[in-house]
């Protein structure tokens, strides 16, 4: 019996990607309403001093009732496009990192894309406070892999919708906001290798209290996000500095060569502990946006980045180490050249 003749050459035309990728522009959006600690403390029998001492947080922003994660993302996107010198029509993929878009489906990304007339790929990722660093990694790989040329990355949260204002362990931590970045092709390496991972055995340490089906079948009330603060604190302090160090090593960058350290804005004490463990030189600027913005999960790193650039704390083109970590538990870190 003769074997059938092949139908063609059998080879697939490879995708045509860029050699390197870079962040071309960033933008941020902070909702108008400033919420001081004094507004939070009564419901949790706390004090401004306790919150500042334990977390470094002085205030946060809360979005308006009718202001959605898509609305906030739209503002941040406009800024990022302007900063990148691009039009919306240049964007061919949209990745939104969020855990507070209140629809199980569809994702926020296609709705955001539609506001700009973008018809390219659009999807959300759920990696909590590490969402932005996950999305930067994906976007870089997409640009280099040839599946997109310009990717809009957004980290956005409306945590005020998913926080129990009477929960002592979390009510003071969270805030709302959006940060955006445009990732596109580059002539030189500008997004280092991502070091990332997970430990799902600890999924309960930061989690929506009950699943949607438990809420449907029980008398449980709104399923706000709960947190085992001390466990998260220990994991972050002891587990994340080695991850940050690995990201430096993978990029071939020494701590003393950095122009900025932009960790997830989880807790000022966690940030201070990481600086110590990484033995960062004292003169390297460190993001401390948490004081006025609190913990905005996926939005925290791009918001902190946007602030440091806008306020001239770091120059454009700065070499920055960024690391996100949170619910999952999951983490991701990389060295980037800022736009
Ligand atoms: N206000 C005032 N007192 C409070 C309080 C509050 N909101 N919450 C707890 N306390 C009290 C406790 O009752 C306890 O009192 P006691 O010593 O008399 O028993 C004391 O403060 C210490 O409580 P503890 O839960 O051990 O606080 P902590 O030092 O661990 O700080 C967090 C709490 C939440 C600030 C801290 O655990 C934290 O930041 N964890 C990480 C959170 C985080 O980063 N999450 C995001 C990750 S993405």
PDB file of N, CA and C in Angstrom, residues 74-136:
ATOM      1  N   UNK A  74     -10.242  53.741  31.410  1.00  0.00           N
ATOM      2  CA  UNK A  74     -10.300  54.634  30.241  1.00  0.00           C
ATOM      3  C   UNK A  74      -9.439  55.877  30.481  1.00  0.00           C
ATOM      4  N   UNK A  75      -9.561  56.463  31.682  1.00  0.00           N
ATOM      5  CA  UNK A  75      -8.750  57.651  32.002  1.00  0.00           C
ATOM      6  C   UNK A  75      -7.258  57.328  31.928  1.00  0.00           C
ATOM      7  N   UNK A  76      -6.875  56.220  32.579  1.00  0.00           N
ATOM      8  CA  UNK A  76      -5.449  55.860  32.633  1.00  0.00           C
ATOM      9  C   UNK A  76      -4.921  55.550  31.224  1.00  0.00           C
ATOM     10  N   UNK A  77      -5.750  54.930  30.416  1.00  0.00           N
ATOM     11  CA  UNK A  77      -5.353  54.580  29.046  1.00  0.00           C
ATOM     12  C   UNK A  77      -5.081  55.828  28.217  1.00  0.00           C
ATOM     13  N   UNK A  78      -5.972  56.836  28.355  1.00  0.00           N
ATOM     14  CA  UNK A  78      -5.771  58.082  27.582  1.00  0.00           C
ATOM     15  C   UNK A  78      -4.405  58.689  27.906  1.00  0.00           C
ATOM     16  N   UNK A  79      -4.074  58.699  29.192  1.00  0.00           N
ATOM     17  CA  UNK A  79      -2.771  59.253  29.606  1.00  0.00           C
ATOM     18  C   UNK A  79      -1.613  58.436  29.034  1.00  0.00           C
ATOM     19  N   UNK A  80      -1.752  57.111  29.103  1.00  0.00           N
ATOM     20  CA  UNK A  80      -0.659  56.243  28.636  1.00  0.00           C
ATOM     21  C   UNK A  80      -0.450  56.394  27.135  1.00  0.00           C
ATOM     22  N   UNK A  81      -1.549  56.517  26.381  1.00  0.00           N
ATOM     23  CA  UNK A  81      -1.436  56.695  24.926  1.00  0.00           C
ATOM     24  C   UNK A  81      -0.720  58.005  24.612  1.00  0.00           C
ATOM     25  N   UNK A  82      -1.125  59.072  25.316  1.00  0.00           N
ATOM     26  CA  UNK A  82      -0.480  60.379  25.099  1.00  0.00           C
ATOM     27  C   UNK A  82       1.000  60.289  25.422  1.00  0.00           C
ATOM     28  N   UNK A  83       1.313  59.656  26.559  1.00  0.00           N
ATOM     29  CA  UNK A  83       2.721  59.544  26.973  1.00  0.00           C
ATOM     30  C   UNK A  83       3.526  58.746  25.950  1.00  0.00           C
ATOM     31  N   UNK A  84       2.884  57.751  25.337  1.00  0.00           N
ATOM     32  CA  UNK A  84       3.589  56.903  24.363  1.00  0.00           C
ATOM     33  C   UNK A  84       3.628  57.551  22.981  1.00  0.00           C
ATOM     34  N   UNK A  85       2.846  58.624  22.797  1.00  0.00           N
ATOM     35  CA  UNK A  85       2.778  59.282  21.486  1.00  0.00           C
ATOM     36  C   UNK A  85       2.072  58.415  20.451  1.00  0.00           C
ATOM     37  N   UNK A  86       1.088  57.647  20.913  1.00  0.00           N
ATOM     38  CA  UNK A  86       0.370  56.742  20.006  1.00  0.00           C
ATOM     39  C   UNK A  86      -1.117  57.081  19.979  1.00  0.00           C
ATOM     40  N   UNK A  87      -1.781  56.577  18.952  1.00  0.00           N
ATOM     41  CA  UNK A  87      -3.239  56.671  18.851  1.00  0.00           C
ATOM     42  C   UNK A  87      -3.824  55.324  19.265  1.00  0.00           C
ATOM     43  N   UNK A  88      -5.093  55.343  19.641  1.00  0.00           N
ATOM     44  CA  UNK A  88      -5.747  54.071  20.003  1.00  0.00           C
ATOM     45  C   UNK A  88      -5.694  53.080  18.842  1.00  0.00           C
ATOM     46  N   UNK A  89      -5.722  53.619  17.617  1.00  0.00           N
ATOM     47  CA  UNK A  89      -5.714  52.736  16.435  1.00  0.00           C
ATOM     48  C   UNK A  89      -4.396  51.970  16.298  1.00  0.00           C
ATOM     49  N   UNK A  90      -3.351  52.412  17.031  1.00  0.00           N
ATOM     50  CA  UNK A  90      -2.070  51.683  16.999  1.00  0.00           C
ATOM     51  C   UNK A  90      -2.085  50.450  17.898  1.00  0.00           C
ATOM     52  N   UNK A  91      -3.075  50.377  18.806  1.00  0.00           N
ATOM     53  CA  UNK A  91      -3.107  49.279  19.786  1.00  0.00           C
ATOM     54  C   UNK A  91      -3.821  48.073  19.180  1.00  0.00           C
ATOM     55  N   UNK A  92      -3.172  46.925  19.221  1.00  0.00           N
ATOM     56  CA  UNK A  92      -3.841  45.747  18.662  1.00  0.00           C
ATOM     57  C   UNK A  92      -4.097  44.637  19.677  1.00  0.00           C
ATOM     58  N   UNK A  93      -3.842  44.921  20.956  1.00  0.00           N
ATOM     59  CA  UNK A  93      -4.241  43.964  21.999  1.00  0.00           C
ATOM     60  C   UNK A  93      -4.393  44.701  23.329  1.00  0.00           C
ATOM     61  N   UNK A  94      -5.364  44.269  24.117  1.00  0.00           N
ATOM     62  CA  UNK A  94      -5.647  44.912  25.414  1.00  0.00           C
ATOM     63  C   UNK A  94      -5.679  43.829  26.502  1.00  0.00           C
ATOM     64  N   UNK A  95      -4.835  44.011  27.515  1.00  0.00           N
ATOM     65  CA  UNK A  95      -4.802  43.060  28.635  1.00  0.00           C
ATOM     66  C   UNK A  95      -5.118  43.830  29.917  1.00  0.00           C
ATOM     67  N   UNK A  96      -6.204  43.476  30.570  1.00  0.00           N
ATOM     68  CA  UNK A  96      -6.583  44.146  31.810  1.00  0.00           C
ATOM     69  C   UNK A  96      -6.364  43.200  32.987  1.00  0.00           C
ATOM     70  N   UNK A  97      -5.561  43.636  33.945  1.00  0.00           N
ATOM     71  CA  UNK A  97      -5.347  42.880  35.174  1.00  0.00           C
ATOM     72  C   UNK A  97      -6.258  43.460  36.241  1.00  0.00           C
ATOM     73  N   UNK A  98      -7.177  42.649  36.729  1.00  0.00           N
ATOM     74  CA  UNK A  98      -8.105  43.127  37.765  1.00  0.00           C
ATOM     75  C   UNK A  98      -8.738  41.941  38.477  1.00  0.00           C
ATOM     76  N   UNK A  99      -9.129  42.155  39.734  1.00  0.00           N
ATOM     77  CA  UNK A  99      -9.943  41.153  40.435  1.00  0.00           C
ATOM     78  C   UNK A  99     -11.242  41.772  40.947  1.00  0.00           C
ATOM     79  N   UNK A 100     -11.539  42.996  40.473  1.00  0.00           N
ATOM     80  CA  UNK A 100     -12.731  43.665  40.998  1.00  0.00           C
ATOM     81  C   UNK A 100     -13.704  44.142  39.912  1.00  0.00           C
ATOM     82  N   UNK A 101     -13.549  43.628  38.693  1.00  0.00           N
ATOM     83  CA  UNK A 101     -14.563  43.867  37.665  1.00  0.00           C
ATOM     84  C   UNK A 101     -15.773  43.024  38.078  1.00  0.00           C
ATOM     85  N   UNK A 102     -16.928  43.660  38.330  1.00  0.00           N
ATOM     86  CA  UNK A 102     -17.992  42.919  39.010  1.00  0.00           C
ATOM     87  C   UNK A 102     -18.853  42.029  38.113  1.00  0.00           C
ATOM     88  N   UNK A 103     -18.387  41.714  36.934  1.00  0.00           N
ATOM     89  CA  UNK A 103     -19.079  40.752  36.070  1.00  0.00           C
ATOM     90  C   UNK A 103     -18.238  39.482  35.986  1.00  0.00           C
ATOM     91  N   UNK A 104     -18.865  38.335  36.242  1.00  0.00           N
ATOM     92  CA  UNK A 104     -18.158  37.070  36.042  1.00  0.00           C
ATOM     93  C   UNK A 104     -17.722  36.964  34.581  1.00  0.00           C
ATOM     94  N   UNK A 105     -18.600  37.402  33.688  1.00  0.00           N
ATOM     95  CA  UNK A 105     -18.296  37.485  32.267  1.00  0.00           C
ATOM     96  C   UNK A 105     -19.229  38.499  31.639  1.00  0.00           C
ATOM     97  N   UNK A 106     -18.885  39.270  30.625  1.00  0.00           N
ATOM     98  CA  UNK A 106     -17.601  39.218  29.939  1.00  0.00           C
ATOM     99  C   UNK A 106     -16.505  39.958  30.721  1.00  0.00           C
ATOM    100  N   UNK A 107     -15.295  39.861  30.196  1.00  0.00           N
ATOM    101  CA  UNK A 107     -14.153  40.544  30.792  1.00  0.00           C
ATOM    102  C   UNK A 107     -14.284  42.059  30.615  1.00  0.00           C
ATOM    103  N   UNK A 108     -13.502  42.809  31.376  1.00  0.00           N
ATOM    104  CA  UNK A 108     -13.494  44.278  31.256  1.00  0.00           C
ATOM    105  C   UNK A 108     -12.767  44.716  29.979  1.00  0.00           C
ATOM    106  N   UNK A 109     -11.767  43.948  29.551  1.00  0.00           N
ATOM    107  CA  UNK A 109     -10.897  44.390  28.448  1.00  0.00           C
ATOM    108  C   UNK A 109     -11.632  44.679  27.142  1.00  0.00           C
ATOM    109  N   UNK A 110     -12.540  43.792  26.681  1.00  0.00           N
ATOM    110  CA  UNK A 110     -13.220  44.124  25.421  1.00  0.00           C
ATOM    111  C   UNK A 110     -14.086  45.373  25.526  1.00  0.00           C
ATOM    112  N   UNK A 111     -14.655  45.620  26.720  1.00  0.00           N
ATOM    113  CA  UNK A 111     -15.500  46.813  26.902  1.00  0.00           C
ATOM    114  C   UNK A 111     -14.610  48.056  26.859  1.00  0.00           C
ATOM    115  N   UNK A 112     -13.451  47.964  27.517  1.00  0.00           N
ATOM    116  CA  UNK A 112     -12.482  49.070  27.471  1.00  0.00           C
ATOM    117  C   UNK A 112     -12.017  49.287  26.030  1.00  0.00           C
ATOM    118  N   UNK A 113     -11.668  48.199  25.353  1.00  0.00           N
ATOM    119  CA  UNK A 113     -11.195  48.306  23.964  1.00  0.00           C
ATOM    120  C   UNK A 113     -12.237  49.007  23.102  1.00  0.00           C
ATOM    121  N   UNK A 114     -13.491  48.656  23.303  1.00  0.00           N
ATOM    122  CA  UNK A 114     -14.569  49.239  22.492  1.00  0.00           C
ATOM    123  C   UNK A 114     -14.669  50.750  22.684  1.00  0.00           C
ATOM    124  N   UNK A 115     -14.366  51.224  23.900  1.00  0.00           N
ATOM    125  CA  UNK A 115     -14.430  52.676  24.143  1.00  0.00           C
ATOM    126  C   UNK A 115     -13.430  53.434  23.265  1.00  0.00           C
ATOM    127  N   UNK A 116     -12.414  52.716  22.800  1.00  0.00           N
ATOM    128  CA  UNK A 116     -11.394  53.338  21.953  1.00  0.00           C
ATOM    129  C   UNK A 116     -11.503  52.858  20.506  1.00  0.00           C
ATOM    130  N   UNK A 117     -12.550  52.114  20.211  1.00  0.00           N
ATOM    131  CA  UNK A 117     -12.709  51.596  18.852  1.00  0.00           C
ATOM    132  C   UNK A 117     -11.695  50.517  18.515  1.00  0.00           C
ATOM    133  N   UNK A 118     -11.085  49.919  19.528  1.00  0.00           N
ATOM    134  CA  UNK A 118     -10.087  48.862  19.291  1.00  0.00           C
ATOM    135  C   UNK A 118     -10.825  47.539  19.102  1.00  0.00           C
ATOM    136  N   UNK A 119     -10.467  46.827  18.064  1.00  0.00           N
ATOM    137  CA  UNK A 119     -11.118  45.550  17.793  1.00  0.00           C
ATOM    138  C   UNK A 119     -10.134  44.377  17.881  1.00  0.00           C
ATOM    139  N   UNK A 120      -8.947  44.639  18.431  1.00  0.00           N
ATOM    140  CA  UNK A 120      -7.947  43.578  18.569  1.00  0.00           C
ATOM    141  C   UNK A 120      -8.259  42.670  19.750  1.00  0.00           C
ATOM    142  N   UNK A 121      -7.337  41.748  20.044  1.00  0.00           N
ATOM    143  CA  UNK A 121      -7.495  40.828  21.166  1.00  0.00           C
ATOM    144  C   UNK A 121      -7.716  41.613  22.451  1.00  0.00           C
ATOM    145  N   UNK A 122      -8.612  41.134  23.304  1.00  0.00           N
ATOM    146  CA  UNK A 122      -8.879  41.839  24.568  1.00  0.00           C
ATOM    147  C   UNK A 122      -9.326  40.823  25.604  1.00  0.00           C
ATOM    148  N   UNK A 123      -8.564  40.734  26.693  1.00  0.00           N
ATOM    149  CA  UNK A 123      -8.904  39.759  27.740  1.00  0.00           C
ATOM    150  C   UNK A 123      -8.380  40.234  29.088  1.00  0.00           C
ATOM    151  N   UNK A 124      -9.004  39.706  30.154  1.00  0.00           N
ATOM    152  CA  UNK A 124      -8.570  40.036  31.518  1.00  0.00           C
ATOM    153  C   UNK A 124      -7.685  38.917  32.058  1.00  0.00           C
ATOM    154  N   UNK A 125      -6.827  39.279  33.007  1.00  0.00           N
ATOM    155  CA  UNK A 125      -6.114  38.246  33.746  1.00  0.00           C
ATOM    156  C   UNK A 125      -6.356  38.463  35.238  1.00  0.00           C
ATOM    157  N   UNK A 126      -6.397  37.351  35.970  1.00  0.00           N
ATOM    158  CA  UNK A 126      -6.664  37.387  37.407  1.00  0.00           C
ATOM    159  C   UNK A 126      -5.403  36.947  38.137  1.00  0.00           C
ATOM    160  N   UNK A 127      -4.584  37.919  38.508  1.00  0.00           N
ATOM    161  CA  UNK A 127      -3.386  37.595  39.277  1.00  0.00           C
ATOM    162  C   UNK A 127      -3.229  38.614  40.407  1.00  0.00           C
ATOM    163  N   UNK A 128      -4.367  39.147  40.847  1.00  0.00           N
ATOM    164  CA  UNK A 128      -4.437  40.034  42.012  1.00  0.00           C
ATOM    165  C   UNK A 128      -3.334  41.101  41.994  1.00  0.00           C
ATOM    166  N   UNK A 129      -2.627  41.247  43.101  1.00  0.00           N
ATOM    167  CA  UNK A 129      -1.641  42.331  43.221  1.00  0.00           C
ATOM    168  C   UNK A 129      -0.422  42.108  42.326  1.00  0.00           C
ATOM    169  N   UNK A 130      -0.298  40.904  41.766  1.00  0.00           N
ATOM    170  CA  UNK A 130       0.798  40.638  40.834  1.00  0.00           C
ATOM    171  C   UNK A 130       0.328  40.775  39.386  1.00  0.00           C
ATOM    172  N   UNK A 131      -0.910  41.214  39.199  1.00  0.00           N
ATOM    173  CA  UNK A 131      -1.515  41.232  37.863  1.00  0.00           C
ATOM    174  C   UNK A 131      -0.761  42.091  36.856  1.00  0.00           C
ATOM    175  N   UNK A 132      -0.302  43.273  37.305  1.00  0.00           N
ATOM    176  CA  UNK A 132       0.381  44.170  36.369  1.00  0.00           C
ATOM    177  C   UNK A 132       1.688  43.542  35.878  1.00  0.00           C
ATOM    178  N   UNK A 133       2.473  42.969  36.782  1.00  0.00           N
ATOM    179  CA  UNK A 133       3.754  42.372  36.366  1.00  0.00           C
ATOM    180  C   UNK A 133       3.525  41.133  35.499  1.00  0.00           C
ATOM    181  N   UNK A 134       2.445  40.393  35.778  1.00  0.00           N
ATOM    182  CA  UNK A 134       2.091  39.281  34.881  1.00  0.00           C
ATOM    183  C   UNK A 134       1.757  39.822  33.490  1.00  0.00           C
ATOM    184  N   UNK A 135       0.968  40.894  33.453  1.00  0.00           N
ATOM    185  CA  UNK A 135       0.513  41.433  32.167  1.00  0.00           C
ATOM    186  C   UNK A 135       1.672  42.035  31.373  1.00  0.00           C
ATOM    187  N   UNK A 136       2.621  42.674  32.066  1.00  0.00           N
ATOM    188  CA  UNK A 136       3.799  43.219  31.373  1.00  0.00           C
ATOM    189  C   UNK A 136       4.590  42.075  30.747  1.00  0.00           C
TER     190      UNK A 136
END
